[in-house]
Short mmCIF file of C-alpha atoms and ligand atoms in Angstrom, two decimals:
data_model
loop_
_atom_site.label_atom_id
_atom_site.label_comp_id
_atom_site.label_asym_id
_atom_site.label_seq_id
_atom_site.Cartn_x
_atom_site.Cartn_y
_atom_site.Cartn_z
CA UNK A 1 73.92 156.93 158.14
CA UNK A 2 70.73 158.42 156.86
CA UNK A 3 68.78 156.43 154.33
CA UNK A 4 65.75 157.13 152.48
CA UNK A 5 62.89 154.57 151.89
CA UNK A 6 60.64 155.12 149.48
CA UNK A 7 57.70 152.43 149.50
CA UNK A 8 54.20 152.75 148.91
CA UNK A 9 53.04 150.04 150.83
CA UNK A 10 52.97 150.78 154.53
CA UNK A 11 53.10 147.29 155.96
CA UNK A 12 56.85 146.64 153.50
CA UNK A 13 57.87 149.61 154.74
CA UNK A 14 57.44 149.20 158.64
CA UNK A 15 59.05 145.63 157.82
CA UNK A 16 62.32 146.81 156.27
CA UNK A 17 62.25 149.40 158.81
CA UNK A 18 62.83 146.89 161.56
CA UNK A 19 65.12 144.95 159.47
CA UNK A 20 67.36 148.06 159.03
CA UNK A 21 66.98 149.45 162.85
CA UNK A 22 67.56 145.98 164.30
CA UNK A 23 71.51 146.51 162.10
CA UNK A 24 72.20 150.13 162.32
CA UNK A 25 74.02 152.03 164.73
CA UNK A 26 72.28 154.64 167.35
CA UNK A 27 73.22 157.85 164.86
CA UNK A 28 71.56 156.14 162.00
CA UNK A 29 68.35 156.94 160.64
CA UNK A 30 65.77 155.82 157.95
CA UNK A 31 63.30 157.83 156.89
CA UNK A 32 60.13 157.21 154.83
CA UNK A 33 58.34 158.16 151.89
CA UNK A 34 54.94 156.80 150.51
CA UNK A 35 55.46 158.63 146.87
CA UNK A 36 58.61 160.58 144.86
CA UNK A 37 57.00 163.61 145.27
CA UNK A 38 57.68 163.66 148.90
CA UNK A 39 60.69 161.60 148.57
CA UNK A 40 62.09 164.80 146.05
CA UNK A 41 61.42 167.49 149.16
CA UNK A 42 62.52 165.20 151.85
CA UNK A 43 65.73 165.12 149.37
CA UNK A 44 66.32 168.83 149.11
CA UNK A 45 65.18 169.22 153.08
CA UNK A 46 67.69 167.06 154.47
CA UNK A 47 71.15 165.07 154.10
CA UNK A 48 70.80 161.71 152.99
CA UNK A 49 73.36 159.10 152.40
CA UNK A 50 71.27 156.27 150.26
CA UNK A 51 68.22 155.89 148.77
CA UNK A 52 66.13 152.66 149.08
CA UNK A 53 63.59 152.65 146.45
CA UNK A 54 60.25 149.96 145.74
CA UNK A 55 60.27 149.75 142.08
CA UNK A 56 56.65 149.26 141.92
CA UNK A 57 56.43 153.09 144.02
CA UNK A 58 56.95 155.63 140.53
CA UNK A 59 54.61 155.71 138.24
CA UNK A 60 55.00 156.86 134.63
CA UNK A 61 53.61 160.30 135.72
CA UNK A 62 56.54 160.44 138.41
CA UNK A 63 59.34 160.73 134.77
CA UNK A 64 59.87 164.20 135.64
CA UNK A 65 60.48 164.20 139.33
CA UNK A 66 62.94 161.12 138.72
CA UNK A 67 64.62 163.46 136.41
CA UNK A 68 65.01 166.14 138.69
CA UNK A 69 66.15 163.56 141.48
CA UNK A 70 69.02 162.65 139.07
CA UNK A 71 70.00 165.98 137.82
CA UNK A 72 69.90 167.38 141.42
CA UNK A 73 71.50 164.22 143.21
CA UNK A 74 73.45 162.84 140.20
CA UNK A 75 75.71 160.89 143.12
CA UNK A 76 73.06 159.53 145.03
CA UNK A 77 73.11 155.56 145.83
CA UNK A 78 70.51 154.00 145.10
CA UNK A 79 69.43 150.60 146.40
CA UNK A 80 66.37 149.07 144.63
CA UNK A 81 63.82 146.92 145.96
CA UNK A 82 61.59 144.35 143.83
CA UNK A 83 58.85 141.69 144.19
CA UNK A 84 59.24 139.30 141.74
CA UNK A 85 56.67 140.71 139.67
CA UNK A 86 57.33 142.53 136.96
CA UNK A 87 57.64 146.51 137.81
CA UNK A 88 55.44 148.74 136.07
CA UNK A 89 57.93 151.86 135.11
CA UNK A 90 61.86 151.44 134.51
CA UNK A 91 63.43 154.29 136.75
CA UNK A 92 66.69 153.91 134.87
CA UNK A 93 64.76 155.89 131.56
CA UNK A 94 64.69 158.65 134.02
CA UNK A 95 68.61 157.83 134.84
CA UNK A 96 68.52 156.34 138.04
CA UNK A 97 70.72 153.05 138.08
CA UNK A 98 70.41 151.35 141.25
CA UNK A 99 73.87 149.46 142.02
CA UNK A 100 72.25 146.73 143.50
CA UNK A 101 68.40 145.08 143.27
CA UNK A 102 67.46 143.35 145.89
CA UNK A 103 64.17 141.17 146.08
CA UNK A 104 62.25 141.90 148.98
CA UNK A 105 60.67 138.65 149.68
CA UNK A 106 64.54 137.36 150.77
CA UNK A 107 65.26 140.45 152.65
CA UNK A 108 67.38 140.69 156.25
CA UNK A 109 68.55 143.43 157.60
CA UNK A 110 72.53 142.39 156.80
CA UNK A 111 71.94 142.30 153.07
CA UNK A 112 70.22 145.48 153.45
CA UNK A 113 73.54 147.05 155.27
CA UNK A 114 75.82 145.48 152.63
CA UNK A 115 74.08 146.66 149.46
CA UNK A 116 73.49 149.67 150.75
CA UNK A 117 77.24 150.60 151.80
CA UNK A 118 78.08 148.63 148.63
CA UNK A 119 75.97 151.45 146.58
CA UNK A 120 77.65 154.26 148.52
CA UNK A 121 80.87 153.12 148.00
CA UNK A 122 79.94 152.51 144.27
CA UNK A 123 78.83 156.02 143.59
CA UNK A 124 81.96 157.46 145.73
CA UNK A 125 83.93 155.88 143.05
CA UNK A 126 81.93 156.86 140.20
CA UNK A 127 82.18 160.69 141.50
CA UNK A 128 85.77 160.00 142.12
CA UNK A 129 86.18 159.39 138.70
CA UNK A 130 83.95 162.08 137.66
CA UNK A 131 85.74 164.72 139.13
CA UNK A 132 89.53 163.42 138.39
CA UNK A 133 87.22 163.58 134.12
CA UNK A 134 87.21 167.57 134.85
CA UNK A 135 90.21 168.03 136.38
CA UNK A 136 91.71 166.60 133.79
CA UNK A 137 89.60 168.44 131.07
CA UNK A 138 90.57 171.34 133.25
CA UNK A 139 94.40 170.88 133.22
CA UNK A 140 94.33 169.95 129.32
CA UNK A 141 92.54 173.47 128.60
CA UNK A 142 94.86 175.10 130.54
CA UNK A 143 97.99 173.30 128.86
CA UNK A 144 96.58 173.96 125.53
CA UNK A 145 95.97 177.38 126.21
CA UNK A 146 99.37 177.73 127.92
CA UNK A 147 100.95 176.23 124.57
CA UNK A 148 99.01 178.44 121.97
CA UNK A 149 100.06 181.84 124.11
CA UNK A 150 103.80 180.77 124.10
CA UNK A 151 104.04 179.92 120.81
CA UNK A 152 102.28 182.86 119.66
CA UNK A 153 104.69 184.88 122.17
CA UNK A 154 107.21 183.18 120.51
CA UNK A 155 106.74 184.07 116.91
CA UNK A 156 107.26 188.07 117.85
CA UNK A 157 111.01 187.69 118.84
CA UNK A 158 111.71 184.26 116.25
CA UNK A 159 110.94 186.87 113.66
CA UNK A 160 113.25 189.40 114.52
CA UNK A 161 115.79 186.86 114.64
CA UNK A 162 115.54 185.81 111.53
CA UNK A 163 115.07 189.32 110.07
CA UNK A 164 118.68 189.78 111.47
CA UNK A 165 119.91 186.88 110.12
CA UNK A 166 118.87 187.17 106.88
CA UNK A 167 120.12 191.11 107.09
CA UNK A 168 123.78 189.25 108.48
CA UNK A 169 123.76 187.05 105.67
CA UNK A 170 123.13 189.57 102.92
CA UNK A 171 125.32 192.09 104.22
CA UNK A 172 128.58 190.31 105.63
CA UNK A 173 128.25 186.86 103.26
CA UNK A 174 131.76 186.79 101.71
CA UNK A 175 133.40 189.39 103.80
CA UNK A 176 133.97 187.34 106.87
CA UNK A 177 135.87 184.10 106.64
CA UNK A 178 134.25 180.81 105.41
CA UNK A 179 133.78 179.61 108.80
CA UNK A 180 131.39 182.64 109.41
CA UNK A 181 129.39 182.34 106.30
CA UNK A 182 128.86 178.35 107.26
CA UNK A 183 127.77 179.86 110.88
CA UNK A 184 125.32 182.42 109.57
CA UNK A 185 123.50 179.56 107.10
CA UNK A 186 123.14 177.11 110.00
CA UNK A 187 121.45 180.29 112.28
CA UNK A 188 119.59 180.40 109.09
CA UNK A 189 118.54 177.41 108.74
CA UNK A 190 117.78 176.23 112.73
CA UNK A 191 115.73 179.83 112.71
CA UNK A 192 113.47 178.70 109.92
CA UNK A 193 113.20 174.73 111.81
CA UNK A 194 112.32 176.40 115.15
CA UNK A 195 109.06 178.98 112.44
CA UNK A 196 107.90 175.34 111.38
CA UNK A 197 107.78 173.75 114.91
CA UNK A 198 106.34 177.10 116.46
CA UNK A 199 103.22 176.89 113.39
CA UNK A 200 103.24 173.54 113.74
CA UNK A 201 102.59 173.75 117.98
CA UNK A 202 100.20 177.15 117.08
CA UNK A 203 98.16 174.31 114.35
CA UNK A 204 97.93 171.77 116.68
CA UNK A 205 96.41 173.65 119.81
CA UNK A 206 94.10 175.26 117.19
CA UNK A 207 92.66 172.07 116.76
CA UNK A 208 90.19 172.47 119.77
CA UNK A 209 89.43 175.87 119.73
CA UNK A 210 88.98 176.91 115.72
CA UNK A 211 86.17 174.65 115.16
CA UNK A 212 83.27 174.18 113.60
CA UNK A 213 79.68 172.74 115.31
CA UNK A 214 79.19 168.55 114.10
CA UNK A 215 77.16 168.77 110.99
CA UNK A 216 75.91 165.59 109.41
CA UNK A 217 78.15 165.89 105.77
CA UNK A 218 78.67 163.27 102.91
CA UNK A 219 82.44 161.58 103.72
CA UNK A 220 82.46 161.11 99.54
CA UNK A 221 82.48 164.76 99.11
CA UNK A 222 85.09 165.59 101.69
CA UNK A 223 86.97 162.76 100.62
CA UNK A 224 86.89 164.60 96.81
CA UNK A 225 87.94 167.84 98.58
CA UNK A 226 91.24 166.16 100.29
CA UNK A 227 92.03 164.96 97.31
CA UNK A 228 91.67 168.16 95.70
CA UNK A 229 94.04 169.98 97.63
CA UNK A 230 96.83 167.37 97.01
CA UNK A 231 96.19 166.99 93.17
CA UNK A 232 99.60 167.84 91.88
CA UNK A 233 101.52 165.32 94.46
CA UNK A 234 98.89 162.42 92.92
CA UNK A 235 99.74 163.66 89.75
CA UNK A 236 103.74 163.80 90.07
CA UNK A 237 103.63 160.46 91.66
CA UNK A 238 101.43 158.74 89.32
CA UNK A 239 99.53 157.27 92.66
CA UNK A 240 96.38 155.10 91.52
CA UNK A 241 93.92 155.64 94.24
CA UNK A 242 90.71 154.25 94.48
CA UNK A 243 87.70 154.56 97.62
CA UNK A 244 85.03 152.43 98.85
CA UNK A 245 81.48 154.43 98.64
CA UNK A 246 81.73 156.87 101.86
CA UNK A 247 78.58 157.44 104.53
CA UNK A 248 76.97 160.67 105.68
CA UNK A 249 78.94 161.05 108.87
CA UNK A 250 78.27 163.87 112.34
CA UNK A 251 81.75 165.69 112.08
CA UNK A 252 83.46 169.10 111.76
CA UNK A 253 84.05 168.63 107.95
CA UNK A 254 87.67 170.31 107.56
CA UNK A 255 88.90 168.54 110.33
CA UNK A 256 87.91 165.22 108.99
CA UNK A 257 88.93 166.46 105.42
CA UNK A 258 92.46 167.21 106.74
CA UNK A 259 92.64 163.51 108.40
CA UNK A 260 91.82 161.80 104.83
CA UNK A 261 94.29 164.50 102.97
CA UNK A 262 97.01 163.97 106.17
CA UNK A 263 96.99 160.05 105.70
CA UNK A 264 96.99 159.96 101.87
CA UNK A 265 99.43 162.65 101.46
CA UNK A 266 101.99 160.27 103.78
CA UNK A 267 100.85 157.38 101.68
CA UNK A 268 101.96 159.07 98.52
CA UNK A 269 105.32 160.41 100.91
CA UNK A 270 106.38 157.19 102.45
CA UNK A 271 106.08 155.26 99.00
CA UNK A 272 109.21 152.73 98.31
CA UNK A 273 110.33 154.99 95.36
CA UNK A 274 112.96 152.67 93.38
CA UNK A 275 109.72 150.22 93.24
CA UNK A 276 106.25 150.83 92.80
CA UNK A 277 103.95 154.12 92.13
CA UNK A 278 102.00 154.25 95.05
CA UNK A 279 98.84 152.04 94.97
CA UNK A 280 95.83 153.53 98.04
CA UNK A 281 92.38 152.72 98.92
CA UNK A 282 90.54 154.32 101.26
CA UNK A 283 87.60 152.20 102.32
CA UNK A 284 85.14 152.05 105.53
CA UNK A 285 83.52 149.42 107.31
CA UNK A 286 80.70 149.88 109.62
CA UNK A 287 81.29 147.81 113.16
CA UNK A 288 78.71 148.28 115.71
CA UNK A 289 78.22 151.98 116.51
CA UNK A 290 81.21 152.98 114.78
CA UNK A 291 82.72 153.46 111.37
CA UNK A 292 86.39 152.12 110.55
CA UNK A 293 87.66 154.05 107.75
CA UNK A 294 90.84 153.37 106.69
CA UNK A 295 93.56 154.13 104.32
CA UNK A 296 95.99 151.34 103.11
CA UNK A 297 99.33 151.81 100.91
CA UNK A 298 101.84 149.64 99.40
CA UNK A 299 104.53 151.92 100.81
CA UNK A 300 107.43 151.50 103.07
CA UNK A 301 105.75 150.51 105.66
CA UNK A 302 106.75 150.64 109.66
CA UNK A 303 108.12 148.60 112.18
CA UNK A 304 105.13 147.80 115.07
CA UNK A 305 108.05 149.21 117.82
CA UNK A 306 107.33 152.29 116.43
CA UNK A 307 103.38 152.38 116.26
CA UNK A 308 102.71 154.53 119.53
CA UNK A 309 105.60 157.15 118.67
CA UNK A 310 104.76 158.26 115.15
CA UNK A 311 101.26 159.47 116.76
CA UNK A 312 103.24 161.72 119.26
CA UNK A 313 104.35 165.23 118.27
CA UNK A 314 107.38 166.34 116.26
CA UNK A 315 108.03 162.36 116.36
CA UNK A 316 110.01 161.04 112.96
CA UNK A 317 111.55 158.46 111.50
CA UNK A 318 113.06 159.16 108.57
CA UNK A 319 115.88 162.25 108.07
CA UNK A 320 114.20 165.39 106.36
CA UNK A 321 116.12 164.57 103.24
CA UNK A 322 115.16 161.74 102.36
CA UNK A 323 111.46 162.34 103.60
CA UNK A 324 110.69 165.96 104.28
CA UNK A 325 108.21 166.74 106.35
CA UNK A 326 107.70 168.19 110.64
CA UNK A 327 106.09 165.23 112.19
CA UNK A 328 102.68 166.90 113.32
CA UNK A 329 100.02 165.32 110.51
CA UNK A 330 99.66 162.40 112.57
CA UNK A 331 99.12 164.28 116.05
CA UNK A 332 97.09 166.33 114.31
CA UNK A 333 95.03 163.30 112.89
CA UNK A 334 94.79 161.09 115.95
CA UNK A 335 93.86 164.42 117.77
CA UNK A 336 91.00 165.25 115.33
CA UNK A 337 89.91 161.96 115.68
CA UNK A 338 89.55 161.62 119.53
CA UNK A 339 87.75 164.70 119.41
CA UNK A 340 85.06 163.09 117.19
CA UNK A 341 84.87 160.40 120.02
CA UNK A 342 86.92 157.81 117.95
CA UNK A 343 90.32 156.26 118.20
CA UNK A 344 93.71 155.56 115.29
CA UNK A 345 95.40 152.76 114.44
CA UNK A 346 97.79 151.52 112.57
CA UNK A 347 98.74 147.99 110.88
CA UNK A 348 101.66 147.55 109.21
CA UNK A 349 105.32 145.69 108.44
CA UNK A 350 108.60 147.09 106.84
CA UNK A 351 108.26 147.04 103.28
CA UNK A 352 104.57 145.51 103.40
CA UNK A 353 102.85 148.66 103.03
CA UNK A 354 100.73 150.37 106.12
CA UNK A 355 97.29 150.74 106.93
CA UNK A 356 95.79 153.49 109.38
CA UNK A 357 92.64 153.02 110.78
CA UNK A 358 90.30 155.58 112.19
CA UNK A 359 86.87 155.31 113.51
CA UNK A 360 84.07 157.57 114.13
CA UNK A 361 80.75 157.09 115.95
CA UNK A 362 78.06 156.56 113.21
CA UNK A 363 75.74 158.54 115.94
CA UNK A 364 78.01 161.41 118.21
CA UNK A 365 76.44 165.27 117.48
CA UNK A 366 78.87 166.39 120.15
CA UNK A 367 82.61 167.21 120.39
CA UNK A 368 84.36 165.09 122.74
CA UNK A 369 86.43 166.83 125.77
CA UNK A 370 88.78 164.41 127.31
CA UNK A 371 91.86 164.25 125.43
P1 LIG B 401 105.69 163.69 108.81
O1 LIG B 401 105.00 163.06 107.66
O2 LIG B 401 105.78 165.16 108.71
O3 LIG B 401 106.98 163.06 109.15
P2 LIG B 401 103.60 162.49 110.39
O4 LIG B 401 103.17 162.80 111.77
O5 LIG B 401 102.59 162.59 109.31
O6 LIG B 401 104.80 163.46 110.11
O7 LIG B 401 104.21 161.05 110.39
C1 LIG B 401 105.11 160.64 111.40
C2 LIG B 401 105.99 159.51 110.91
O8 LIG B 401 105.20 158.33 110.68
C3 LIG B 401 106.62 159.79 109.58
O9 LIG B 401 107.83 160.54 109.73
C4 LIG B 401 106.88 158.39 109.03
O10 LIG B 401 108.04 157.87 109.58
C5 LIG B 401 105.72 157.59 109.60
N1 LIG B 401 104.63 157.43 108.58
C6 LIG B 401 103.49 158.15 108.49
N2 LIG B 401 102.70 157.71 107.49
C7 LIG B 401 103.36 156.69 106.92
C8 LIG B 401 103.07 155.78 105.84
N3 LIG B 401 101.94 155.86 105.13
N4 LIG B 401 104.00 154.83 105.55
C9 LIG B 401 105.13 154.73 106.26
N5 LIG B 401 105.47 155.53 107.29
C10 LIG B 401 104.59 156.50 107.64
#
């Protein structure tokens, strides 16, 4: 093991020294540093393992080479020492976080060992994690990618189909038996099932890639805009809809329009027809660093067992007769809203109505990657 001590004062230094020779093995070495200057080129010059830091050692003016420490060694372990005085500069503002703090008045050289392998073992883990993050980033892109060039592959030779259906269908309707003519309209219609799906795969991988940058935008006016677009279903179903006063929010405003329009537009869908008109609010509540927007109905409502599936692709409940529709506005939503670094919800009971939740950081200027 190599570890790397940096302490200003000599005498400390010589002490934990012997405290860690007296424990380590023959192949083990600790070296020493009396500032983070040095400490920064003994870094770059040789492998080290662990870092053993005084926290009275940097000094404000030492910000920028703590910086470069962390961007250059973002998986070091760090270990930090501290008297029981108050230190003078907070190294984790520079975004060092030492896994353990140990007080060096109660030192020995086998809490020394432990916290330090602790600390290596913690920041194993930590890149563990960090580089299973971009492999799965990685393998998402790809996926997404992989789905956007097959269904656009896909359209070429759909459309042909269909051109030669339709062409079957015009030409031979009548002349065949009625057995053929039943045949051609189910082609027909399984051809024009498998256009939707293909758009519908083609709108949802678009959902990463045509974007636009976070912009900080008024949720009252894209709120007005969703409801725009959906006008003449609010007006055919008499739905009374009413909204809470909406924040300025850091989002990609026709994504987050098509969330509100989405959920409403299946509010005024999913209403029990023989009953009521449909009766929405849309309201927000701010908790913590978040905002919980939400849209509640007096609809049909669902039954919990099916809260996780109606979020998933192409997933329905209902028959397309009795409530058309392709089962993507929700995948599409929950997907929007993960990218804005929040999560869905829903909460609701058969014939009680439903209410879907989304949140969205009150703070985030950045699209999130994981999906
Ligand atoms: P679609 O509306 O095209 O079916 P969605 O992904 O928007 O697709 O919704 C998936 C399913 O979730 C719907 O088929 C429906 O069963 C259920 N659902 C969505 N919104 C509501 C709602 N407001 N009330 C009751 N059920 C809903």
């Amino acid at each position: 093991m190599r570890i790397l001590l940096i302490e200003k004062d000599l005498e400390s230094s010589r002490r934990i020294r012997d405290f860690l020779q007296g424990i380590l093995d023959e192949d083990s070495q600790v070296f020493h540093s009396e500032s983070v200057s040095s400490a920064f080129e003994m870094l770059c010059e040789m492998k080290t393992d662990a870092v053993l830091i005084d926290l009275d050692t940097p000094a404000k003016t030492d910000s920028d080479i703590l910086l470069r420490i962390k961007e250059k060694f973002p998986f070091m372990p760090f270990v930090a020492l501290t008297s029981f005085d108050d230190v003078e500069f907070d190294i984790s503002d520079c975004g060092i976080e030492a896994s353990t703090f140990l007080y060096k008045q109660k030192l020995n050289g086998k809490i020394l060992l432990k916290s330090i392998c602790g600390a290596i073992g913690h920041q194993q883990l930590i890149s563990q994690l960090q580089t299973q993050r971009f492999e799965l980033e990685r393998s998402n892109r790809d996926l997404e990618k992989f789905s956007y060039a097959v269904s656009h592959d896909l359209r070429e030779p759909l459309r042909s189909i269909s051109g030669f259906i339709q062409l079957l269908s015009k030409r031979y309707r009548g002349a065949l038996d009625a057995n053929a003519d039943h045949y051609i309209e189910r082609l027909n219609s399984a051809a024009s099932r498998m256009q939707d799906m293909i758009t519908s795969i083609l709108d949802y991988s678009k959902i990463s890639t045509n974007t636009e940058p976070f912009k900080l935008v008024d949720c009252n006016e894209i709120l007005g805009h969703a409801l725009g677009n959906i006008e003449v279903a609010i007006g055919e179903s008499g739905a009374k809809i009413t909204h809470d006063p909406m924040p300025p929010i850091y989002a990609d405003p026709h994504q987050i329009q098509r969330v509100f329009q989405n959920l409403v537009a299946n509010s005024i869908k999913f209403s029990s027809k023989d009953k009521n008109i449909p009766v929405i609010h849309i309201g927000v509540d701010k908790k913590n660093d978040f905002y919980e927007f939400y849209v509640k109905d007096n609809g049909i409502g669902i039954d919990s067992k099916y809260f996780e599936r109606i979020f998933i692709i192409f997933q329905r409940l209902h028959n397309d007769a009795v409530y058309p529709g392709h089962g993507v506005g929700l995948a599409i939503c929950k997907k929007i809203v993960e990218r804005h670094g929040g999560t869905m919800r829903i909460v609701s009971a058969p014939g009680k109505g439903s209410t879907f939740y989304f949140t969205i950081p009150v703070n985030r200027k950045e699209i999130v990657n994981v999906r």
